[in-house]
Short mmCIF file of C-alpha atoms and ligand atoms in Angstrom, two decimals:
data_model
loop_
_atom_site.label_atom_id
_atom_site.label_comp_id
_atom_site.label_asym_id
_atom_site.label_seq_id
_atom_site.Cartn_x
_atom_site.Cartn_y
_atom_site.Cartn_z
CA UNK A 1 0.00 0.00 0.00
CA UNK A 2 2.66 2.27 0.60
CA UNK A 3 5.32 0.62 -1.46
CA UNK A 4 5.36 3.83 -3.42
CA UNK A 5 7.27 5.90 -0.64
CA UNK A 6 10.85 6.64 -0.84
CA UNK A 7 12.70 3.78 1.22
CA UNK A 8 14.10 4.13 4.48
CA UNK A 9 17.96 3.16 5.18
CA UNK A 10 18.40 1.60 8.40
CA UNK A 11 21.59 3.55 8.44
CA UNK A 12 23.62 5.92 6.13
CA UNK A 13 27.15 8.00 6.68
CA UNK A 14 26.97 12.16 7.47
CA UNK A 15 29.76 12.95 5.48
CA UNK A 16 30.17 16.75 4.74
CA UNK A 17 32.47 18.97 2.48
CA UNK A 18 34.95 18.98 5.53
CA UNK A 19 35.79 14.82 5.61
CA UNK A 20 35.46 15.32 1.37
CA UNK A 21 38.16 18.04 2.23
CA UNK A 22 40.19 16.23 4.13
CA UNK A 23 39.89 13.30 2.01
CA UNK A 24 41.04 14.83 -0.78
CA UNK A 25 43.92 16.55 0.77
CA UNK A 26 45.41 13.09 1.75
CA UNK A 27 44.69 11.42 -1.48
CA UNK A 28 46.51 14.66 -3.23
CA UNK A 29 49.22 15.63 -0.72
CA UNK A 30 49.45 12.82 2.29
CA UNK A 31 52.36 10.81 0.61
CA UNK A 32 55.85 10.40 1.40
CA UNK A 33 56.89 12.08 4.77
CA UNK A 34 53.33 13.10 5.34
CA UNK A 35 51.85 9.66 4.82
CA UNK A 36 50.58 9.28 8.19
CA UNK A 37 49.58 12.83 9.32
CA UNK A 38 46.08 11.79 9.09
CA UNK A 39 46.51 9.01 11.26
CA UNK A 40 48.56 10.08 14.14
CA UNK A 41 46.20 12.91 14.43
CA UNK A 42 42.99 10.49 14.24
CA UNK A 43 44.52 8.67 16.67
CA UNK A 44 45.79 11.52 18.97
CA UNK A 45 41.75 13.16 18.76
CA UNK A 46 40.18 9.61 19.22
CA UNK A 47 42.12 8.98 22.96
CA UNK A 48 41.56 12.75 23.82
CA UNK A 49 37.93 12.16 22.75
CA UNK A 50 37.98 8.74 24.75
CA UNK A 51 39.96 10.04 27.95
CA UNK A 52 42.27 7.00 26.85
CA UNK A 53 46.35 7.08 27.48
CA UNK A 54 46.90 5.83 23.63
CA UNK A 55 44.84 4.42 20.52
CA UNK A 56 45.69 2.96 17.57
CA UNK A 57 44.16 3.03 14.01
CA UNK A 58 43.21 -0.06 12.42
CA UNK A 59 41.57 -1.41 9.48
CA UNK A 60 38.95 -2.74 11.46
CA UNK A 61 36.85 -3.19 15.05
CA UNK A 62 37.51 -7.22 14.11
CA UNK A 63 41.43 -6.72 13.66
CA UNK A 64 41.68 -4.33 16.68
CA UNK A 65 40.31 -6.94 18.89
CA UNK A 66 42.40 -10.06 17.24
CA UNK A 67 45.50 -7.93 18.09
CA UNK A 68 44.29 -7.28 21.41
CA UNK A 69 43.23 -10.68 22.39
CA UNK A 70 47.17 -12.31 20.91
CA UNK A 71 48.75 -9.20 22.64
CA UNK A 72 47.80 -10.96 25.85
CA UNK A 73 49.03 -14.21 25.01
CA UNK A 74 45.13 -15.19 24.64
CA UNK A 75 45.05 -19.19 22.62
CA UNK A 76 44.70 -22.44 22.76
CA UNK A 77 42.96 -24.34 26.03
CA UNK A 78 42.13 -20.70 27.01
CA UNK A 79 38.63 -19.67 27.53
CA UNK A 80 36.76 -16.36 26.81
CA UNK A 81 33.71 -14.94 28.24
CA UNK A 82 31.38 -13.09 25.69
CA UNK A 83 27.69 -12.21 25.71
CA UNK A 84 25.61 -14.77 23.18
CA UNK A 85 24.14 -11.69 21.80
CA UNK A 86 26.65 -10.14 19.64
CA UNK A 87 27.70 -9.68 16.33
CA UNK A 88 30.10 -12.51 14.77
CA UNK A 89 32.98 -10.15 14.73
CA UNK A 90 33.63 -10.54 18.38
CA UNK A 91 33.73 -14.27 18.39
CA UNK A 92 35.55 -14.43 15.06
CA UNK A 93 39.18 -13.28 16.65
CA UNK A 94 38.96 -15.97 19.90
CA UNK A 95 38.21 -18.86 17.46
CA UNK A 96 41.22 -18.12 15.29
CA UNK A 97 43.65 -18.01 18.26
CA UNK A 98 42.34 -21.34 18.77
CA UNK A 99 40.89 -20.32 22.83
CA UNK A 100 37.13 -21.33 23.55
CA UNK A 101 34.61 -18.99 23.67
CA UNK A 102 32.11 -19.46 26.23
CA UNK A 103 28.59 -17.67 25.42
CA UNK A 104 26.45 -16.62 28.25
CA UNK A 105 22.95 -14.93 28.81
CA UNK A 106 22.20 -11.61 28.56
CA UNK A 107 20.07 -9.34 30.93
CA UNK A 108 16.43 -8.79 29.60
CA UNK A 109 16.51 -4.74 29.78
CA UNK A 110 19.66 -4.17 28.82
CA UNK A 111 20.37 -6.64 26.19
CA UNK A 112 24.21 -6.95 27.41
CA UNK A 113 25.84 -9.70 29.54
CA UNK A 114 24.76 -11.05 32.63
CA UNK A 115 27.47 -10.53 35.28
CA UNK A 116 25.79 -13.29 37.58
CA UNK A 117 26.14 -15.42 34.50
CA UNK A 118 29.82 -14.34 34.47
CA UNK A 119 30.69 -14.85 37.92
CA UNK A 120 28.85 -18.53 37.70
CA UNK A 121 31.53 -19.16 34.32
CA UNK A 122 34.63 -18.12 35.82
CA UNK A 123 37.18 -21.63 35.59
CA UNK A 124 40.60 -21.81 35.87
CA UNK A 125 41.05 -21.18 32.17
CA UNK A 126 39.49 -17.85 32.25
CA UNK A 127 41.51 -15.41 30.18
CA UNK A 128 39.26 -12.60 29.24
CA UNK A 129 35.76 -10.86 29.86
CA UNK A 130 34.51 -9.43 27.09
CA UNK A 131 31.69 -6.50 28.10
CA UNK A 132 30.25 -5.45 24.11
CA UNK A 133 28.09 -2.37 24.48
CA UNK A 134 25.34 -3.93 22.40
CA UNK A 135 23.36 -0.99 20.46
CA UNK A 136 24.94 1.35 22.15
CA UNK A 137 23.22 -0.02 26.14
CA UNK A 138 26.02 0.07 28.27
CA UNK A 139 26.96 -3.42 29.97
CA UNK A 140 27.26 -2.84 33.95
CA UNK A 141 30.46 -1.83 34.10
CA UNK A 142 30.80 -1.42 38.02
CA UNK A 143 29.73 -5.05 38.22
CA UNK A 144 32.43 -6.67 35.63
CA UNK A 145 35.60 -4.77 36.67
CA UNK A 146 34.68 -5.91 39.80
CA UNK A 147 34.52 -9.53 39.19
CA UNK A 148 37.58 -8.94 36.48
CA UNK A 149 39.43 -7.65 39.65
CA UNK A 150 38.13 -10.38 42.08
CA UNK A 151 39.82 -13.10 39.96
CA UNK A 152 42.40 -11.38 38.02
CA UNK A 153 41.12 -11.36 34.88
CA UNK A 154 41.10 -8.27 32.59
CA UNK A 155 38.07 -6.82 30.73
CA UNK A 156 38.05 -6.02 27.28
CA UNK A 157 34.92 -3.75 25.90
CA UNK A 158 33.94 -4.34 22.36
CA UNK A 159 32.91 -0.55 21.99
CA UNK A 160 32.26 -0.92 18.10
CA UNK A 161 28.94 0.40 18.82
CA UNK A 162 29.01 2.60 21.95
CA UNK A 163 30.85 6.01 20.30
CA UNK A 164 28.67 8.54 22.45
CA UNK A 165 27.85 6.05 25.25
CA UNK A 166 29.01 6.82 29.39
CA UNK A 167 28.79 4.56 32.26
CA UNK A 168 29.13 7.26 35.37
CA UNK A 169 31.14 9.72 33.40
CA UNK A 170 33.73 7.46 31.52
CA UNK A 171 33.29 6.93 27.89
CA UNK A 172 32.76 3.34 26.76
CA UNK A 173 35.79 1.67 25.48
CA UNK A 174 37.76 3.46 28.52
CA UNK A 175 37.00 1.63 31.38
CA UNK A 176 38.19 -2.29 30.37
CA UNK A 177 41.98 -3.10 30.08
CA UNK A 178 41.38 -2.72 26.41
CA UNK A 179 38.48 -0.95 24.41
CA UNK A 180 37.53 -1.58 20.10
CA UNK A 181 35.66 0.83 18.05
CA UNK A 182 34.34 -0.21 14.77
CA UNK A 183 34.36 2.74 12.03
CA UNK A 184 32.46 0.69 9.60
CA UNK A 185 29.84 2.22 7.09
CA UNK A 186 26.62 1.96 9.27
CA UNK A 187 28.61 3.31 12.39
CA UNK A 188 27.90 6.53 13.96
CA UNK A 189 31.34 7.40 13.05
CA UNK A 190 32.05 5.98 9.73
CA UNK A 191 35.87 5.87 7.74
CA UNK A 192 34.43 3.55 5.02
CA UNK A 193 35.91 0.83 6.85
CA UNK A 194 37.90 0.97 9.87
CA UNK A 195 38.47 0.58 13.48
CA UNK A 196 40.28 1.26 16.59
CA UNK A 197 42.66 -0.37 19.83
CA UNK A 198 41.98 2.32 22.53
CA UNK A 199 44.09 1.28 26.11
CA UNK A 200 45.77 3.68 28.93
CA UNK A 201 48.41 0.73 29.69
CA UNK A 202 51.49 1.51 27.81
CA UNK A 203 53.39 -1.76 27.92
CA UNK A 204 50.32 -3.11 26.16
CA UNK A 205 50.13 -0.18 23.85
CA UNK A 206 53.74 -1.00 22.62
CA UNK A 207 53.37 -5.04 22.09
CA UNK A 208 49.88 -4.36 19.87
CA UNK A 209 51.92 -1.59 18.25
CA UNK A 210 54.37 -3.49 17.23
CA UNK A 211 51.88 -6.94 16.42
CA UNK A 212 50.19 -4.26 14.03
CA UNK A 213 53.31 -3.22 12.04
CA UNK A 214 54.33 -7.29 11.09
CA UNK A 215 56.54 -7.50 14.46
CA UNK A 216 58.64 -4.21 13.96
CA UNK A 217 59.13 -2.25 16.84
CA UNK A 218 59.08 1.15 16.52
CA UNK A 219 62.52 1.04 18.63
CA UNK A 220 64.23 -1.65 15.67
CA UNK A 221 66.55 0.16 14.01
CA UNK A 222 67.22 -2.64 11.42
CA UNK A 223 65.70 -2.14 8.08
CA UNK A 224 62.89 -4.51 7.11
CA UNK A 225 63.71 -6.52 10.46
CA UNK A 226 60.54 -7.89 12.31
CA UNK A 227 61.25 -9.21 15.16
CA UNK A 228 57.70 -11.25 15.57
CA UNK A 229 54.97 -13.11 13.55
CA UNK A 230 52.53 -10.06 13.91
CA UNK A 231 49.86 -8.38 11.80
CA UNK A 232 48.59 -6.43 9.13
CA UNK A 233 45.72 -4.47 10.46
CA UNK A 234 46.63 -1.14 9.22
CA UNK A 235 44.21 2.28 8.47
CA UNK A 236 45.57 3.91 5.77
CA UNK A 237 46.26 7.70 5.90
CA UNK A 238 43.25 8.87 3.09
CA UNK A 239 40.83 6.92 5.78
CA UNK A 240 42.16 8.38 8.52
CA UNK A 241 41.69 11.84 6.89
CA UNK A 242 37.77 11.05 6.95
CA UNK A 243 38.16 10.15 10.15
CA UNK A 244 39.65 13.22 11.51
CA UNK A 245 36.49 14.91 9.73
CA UNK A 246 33.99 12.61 11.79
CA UNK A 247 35.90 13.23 15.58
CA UNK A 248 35.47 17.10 14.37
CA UNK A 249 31.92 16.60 14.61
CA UNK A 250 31.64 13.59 16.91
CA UNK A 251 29.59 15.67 19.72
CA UNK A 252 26.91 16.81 16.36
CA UNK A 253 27.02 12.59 15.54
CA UNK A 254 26.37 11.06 18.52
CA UNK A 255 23.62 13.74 19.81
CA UNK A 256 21.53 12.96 16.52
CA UNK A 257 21.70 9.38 17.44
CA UNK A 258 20.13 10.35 21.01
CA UNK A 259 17.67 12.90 19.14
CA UNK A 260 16.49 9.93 16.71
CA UNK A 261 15.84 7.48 20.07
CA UNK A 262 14.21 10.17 21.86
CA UNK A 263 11.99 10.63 19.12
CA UNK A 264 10.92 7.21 18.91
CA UNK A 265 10.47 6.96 22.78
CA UNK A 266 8.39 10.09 22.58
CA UNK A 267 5.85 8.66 19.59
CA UNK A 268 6.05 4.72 21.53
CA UNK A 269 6.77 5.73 24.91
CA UNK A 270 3.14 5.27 25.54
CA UNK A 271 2.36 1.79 24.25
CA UNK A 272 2.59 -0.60 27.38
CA UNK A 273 4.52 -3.70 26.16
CA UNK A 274 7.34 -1.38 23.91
CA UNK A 275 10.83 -1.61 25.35
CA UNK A 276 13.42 0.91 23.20
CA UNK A 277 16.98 0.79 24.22
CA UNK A 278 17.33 2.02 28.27
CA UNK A 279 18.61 5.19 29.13
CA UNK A 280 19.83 4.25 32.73
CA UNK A 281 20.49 6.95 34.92
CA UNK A 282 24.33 7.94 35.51
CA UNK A 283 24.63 6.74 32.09
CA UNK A 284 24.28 8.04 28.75
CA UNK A 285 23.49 6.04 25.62
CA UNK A 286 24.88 6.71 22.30
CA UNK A 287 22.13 5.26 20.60
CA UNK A 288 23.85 3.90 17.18
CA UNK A 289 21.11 1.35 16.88
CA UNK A 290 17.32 2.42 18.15
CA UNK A 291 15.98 -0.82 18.57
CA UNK A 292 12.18 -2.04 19.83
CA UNK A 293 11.48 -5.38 21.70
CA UNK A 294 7.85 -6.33 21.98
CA UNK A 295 6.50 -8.12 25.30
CA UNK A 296 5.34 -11.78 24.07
CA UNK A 297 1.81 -11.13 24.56
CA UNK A 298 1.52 -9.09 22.11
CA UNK A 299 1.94 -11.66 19.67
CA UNK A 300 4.30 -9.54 17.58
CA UNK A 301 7.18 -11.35 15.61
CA UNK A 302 10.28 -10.82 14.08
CA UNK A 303 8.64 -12.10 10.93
CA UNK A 304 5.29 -10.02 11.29
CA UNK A 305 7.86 -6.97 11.90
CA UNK A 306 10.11 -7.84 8.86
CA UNK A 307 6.82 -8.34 6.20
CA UNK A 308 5.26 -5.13 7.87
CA UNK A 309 8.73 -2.84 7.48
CA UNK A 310 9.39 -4.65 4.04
CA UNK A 311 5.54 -3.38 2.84
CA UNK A 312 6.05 -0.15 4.00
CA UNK A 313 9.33 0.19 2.05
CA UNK A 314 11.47 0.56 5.21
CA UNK A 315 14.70 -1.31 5.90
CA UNK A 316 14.55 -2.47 9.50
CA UNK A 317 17.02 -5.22 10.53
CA UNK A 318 16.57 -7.91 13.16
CA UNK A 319 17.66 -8.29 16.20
CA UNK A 320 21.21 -10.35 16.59
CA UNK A 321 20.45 -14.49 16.43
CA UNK A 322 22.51 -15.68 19.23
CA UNK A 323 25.92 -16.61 18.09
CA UNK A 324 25.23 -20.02 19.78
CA UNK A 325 21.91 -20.84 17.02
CA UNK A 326 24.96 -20.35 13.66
CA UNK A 327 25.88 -23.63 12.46
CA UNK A 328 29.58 -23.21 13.99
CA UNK A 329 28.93 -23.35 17.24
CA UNK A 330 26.59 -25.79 19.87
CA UNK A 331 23.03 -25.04 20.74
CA UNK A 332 23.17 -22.82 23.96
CA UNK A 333 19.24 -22.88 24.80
CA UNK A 334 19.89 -22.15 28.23
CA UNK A 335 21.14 -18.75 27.57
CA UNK A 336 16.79 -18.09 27.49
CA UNK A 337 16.75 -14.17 27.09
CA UNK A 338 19.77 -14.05 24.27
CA UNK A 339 17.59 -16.90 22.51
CA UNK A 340 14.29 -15.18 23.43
CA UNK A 341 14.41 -11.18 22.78
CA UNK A 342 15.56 -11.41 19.12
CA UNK A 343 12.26 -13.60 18.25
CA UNK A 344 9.85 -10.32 18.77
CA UNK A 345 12.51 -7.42 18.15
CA UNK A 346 13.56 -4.77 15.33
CA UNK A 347 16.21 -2.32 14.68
CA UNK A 348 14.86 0.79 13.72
CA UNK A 349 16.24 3.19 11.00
CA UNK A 350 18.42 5.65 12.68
CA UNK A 351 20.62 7.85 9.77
CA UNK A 352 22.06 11.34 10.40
CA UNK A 353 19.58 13.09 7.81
CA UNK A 354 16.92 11.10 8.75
CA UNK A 355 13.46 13.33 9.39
CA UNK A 356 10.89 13.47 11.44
CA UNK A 357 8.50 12.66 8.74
CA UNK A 358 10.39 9.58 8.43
CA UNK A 359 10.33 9.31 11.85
CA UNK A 360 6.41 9.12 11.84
CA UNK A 361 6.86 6.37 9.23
CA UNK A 362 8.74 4.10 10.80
CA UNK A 363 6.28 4.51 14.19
CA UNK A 364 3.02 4.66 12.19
CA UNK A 365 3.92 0.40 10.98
CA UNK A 366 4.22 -0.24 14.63
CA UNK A 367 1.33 1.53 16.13
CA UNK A 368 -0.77 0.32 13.29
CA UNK A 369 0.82 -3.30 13.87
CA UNK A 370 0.07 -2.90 17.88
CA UNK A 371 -3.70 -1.67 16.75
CA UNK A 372 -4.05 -4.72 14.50
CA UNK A 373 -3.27 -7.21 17.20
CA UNK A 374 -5.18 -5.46 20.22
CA UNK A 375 -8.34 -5.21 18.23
CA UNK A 376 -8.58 -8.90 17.02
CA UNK A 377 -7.82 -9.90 21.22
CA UNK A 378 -10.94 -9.44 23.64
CA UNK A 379 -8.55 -7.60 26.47
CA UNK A 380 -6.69 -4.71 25.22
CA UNK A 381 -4.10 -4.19 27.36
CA UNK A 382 -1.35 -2.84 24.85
CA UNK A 383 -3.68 0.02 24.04
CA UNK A 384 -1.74 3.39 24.73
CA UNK A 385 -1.76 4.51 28.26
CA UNK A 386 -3.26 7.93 28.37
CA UNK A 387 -6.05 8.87 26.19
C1 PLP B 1 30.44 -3.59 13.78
C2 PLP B 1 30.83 -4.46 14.94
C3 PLP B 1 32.07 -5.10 15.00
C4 PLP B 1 32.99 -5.24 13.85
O1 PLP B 1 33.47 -4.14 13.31
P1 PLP B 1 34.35 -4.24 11.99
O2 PLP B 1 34.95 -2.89 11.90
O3 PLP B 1 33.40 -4.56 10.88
O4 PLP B 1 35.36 -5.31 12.19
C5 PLP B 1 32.41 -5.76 16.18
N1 PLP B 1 31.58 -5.83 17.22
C6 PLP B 1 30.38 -5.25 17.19
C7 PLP B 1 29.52 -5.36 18.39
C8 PLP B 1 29.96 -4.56 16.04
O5 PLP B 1 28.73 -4.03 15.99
#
């Protein structure tokens, strides 16, 4: 019926004549000695931005964590700790250092890991907690760097989607012993492709330093001489030119993000049975990914949500499947609310430019979805609230 509207993107870049500037400047001028202006100066505004002792600029959130995890010696017979509800990209790193990732529940209201569950999965071969920021919800942070510190185990934070986010005044990605940002297209802060290694502990700082430039420490004085197996996760300097246009307007970013939840809480905040991402108090939430779970008795489905957002010409994604229900891994039914939320959730459109017309688009399928299923049920409890 409305298949004639414009479509929707779920999500789309900001980029302005100032990244297209700075862009351009690398690709004509950042060569020879000024080959990696951009990216010392990415990396210098991202740890300002961050209130982190050092950063450095990778090709991606998936490489930054790889190096992070074999910069602490993380492999095989060890076992990680990750929420079941994540993106692949977090798991993908532990598997190919040949440690064990272990997959536990999440919390129902904040769709990040359960630190009872945590506490209950510490063994022996714990090497790492890994606290993702899922959406943009902040994981309890207070909670994990206390268990972390309890049994001597560092926390990472898998920040890829938390740019903007603040557990009691520290920025997401700060707090752990190491922090990842992913700079991907539909991030809120976008280089194409891209990511970050954020940490304040300098001995660590110089080992994934030198894992990201093949083994060669900065210090070698040897030509060509690596002194390591190490990596190649490297930005290069016309990305991190983009980049340095994007931290220039980070604070303009991140507060649309919070505008475009706020809206949707406004126009749904009133439907019992609704739950948008939480805005916790003490904490603020960047909001990359505006997302709406539906209480069960409202009989509304990821696939009723997918055909209603695919008639309306709107491209809303689901919720992540637990990592433990892809073919790779075992069945982990037991991990109920990671297994449960994604069956009766959607991520809502959430673009820079978006409007508020659009806005009302995206709202109008659900509230016409929620009117559809109250008025076929004799009790009507998901009406709206207030008159
Ligand atoms: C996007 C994302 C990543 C991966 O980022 P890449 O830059 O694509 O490697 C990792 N973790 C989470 C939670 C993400 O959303």
């Amino acid at each position: 019926m409305s298949g004639h509207l414009p479509r929707i993107s779920y999500t789309k870049p900001s980029i302005t004549e100032l990244e297209v500037a700075y862009a351009t400047d690398a690709a004509a001028n950042g060569w020879g000695e000024r080959c990696y202006d951009y990216i010392v100066r990415f990396e210098k505004d991202f740890a300002a931005h961050l209130g982190a002792g050092h950063a450095i600029a990778t090709s991606s959130c998936t490489g930054a964590m790889h190096m992070g995890l074999a910069a602490l010696g993380i492999g095989d017979g060890d076992e990680v700790i990750l929420a079941d509800t994540n993106w692949i990209a977090t798991v993908a790193p532990i598997v190919h250092l040949g440690a064990t990732p272990v997959f536990l529940d999440i919390l129902p209201h904040s769709w990040c890991i359960d630190p009872a569950d945590v506490e209950r999965h510490i063994t022996p071969k714990t090497r790492a907690i890994i606290a993702t920021h899922i959406y943009g919800n902040l994981c309890d942070m207070d909670r994990l760097l206390d268990i972390g510190l309890r049994h001597g185990i560092p926390v990472i934070e898998d920040a890829a989607e938390a740019i903007g986010s603040v557990w009691k005044g520290r920025r997401a990605g700060s707090m752990g012993l190491f922090g990842t940002f992913s700079f991907h297209g539909t991030k809120t802060l976008t280089t194409g492709e891209g990511g970050m290694f954020v940490t304040s502990d300098a001995a660590l700082y110089e080992k994934v330093l030198t894992l990201s430039n093949h083994g060669r420490a900065r210090n070698q004085t040897k030509q060509f001489w690596p002194d390591e197996i190490g990596f190649k996760y490297k930005m290069s300097n016309i990305q991190a030119a983009l980049g340095c246009g994007q931290m220039e307007r980070i604070e303009a970013l991140t507060a649309r993000k919070r505008e475009i939840l706020a809206s949707y809480a406004a126009r749904l905040g009133s439907f019992d049975g609704i739950s948008l991402n939480p805005q916790v108090p003490g904490t603020v939430n960047g909001a990359w990914m505006p997302t709406a779970v539906f209480d069960r008795g409202m009989g509304i489905t990821r696939d009723i949500l997918q055909q209603a957002f695919s008639d309306a010409n709107i491209d809303a994604r689901v919720f992540f499947h637990p990592l433990t229900s892809l073919p790779m891994f075992d069945d982990r039914r037991s991990n109920i609310h990671a297994w449960d939320i994604p069956e009766r959730a959607i991520n809502l459109p959430s673009y820079h430019d978006m409007t508020e017309d659009e806005i009302g688009r995206v709202t109008d399928v659900i509230v016409n979805l929620v009117a559809s299923r109250t008025s076929a049920a004799t009790d009507k409890p998901y009406l709206a609230k207030s008159a």
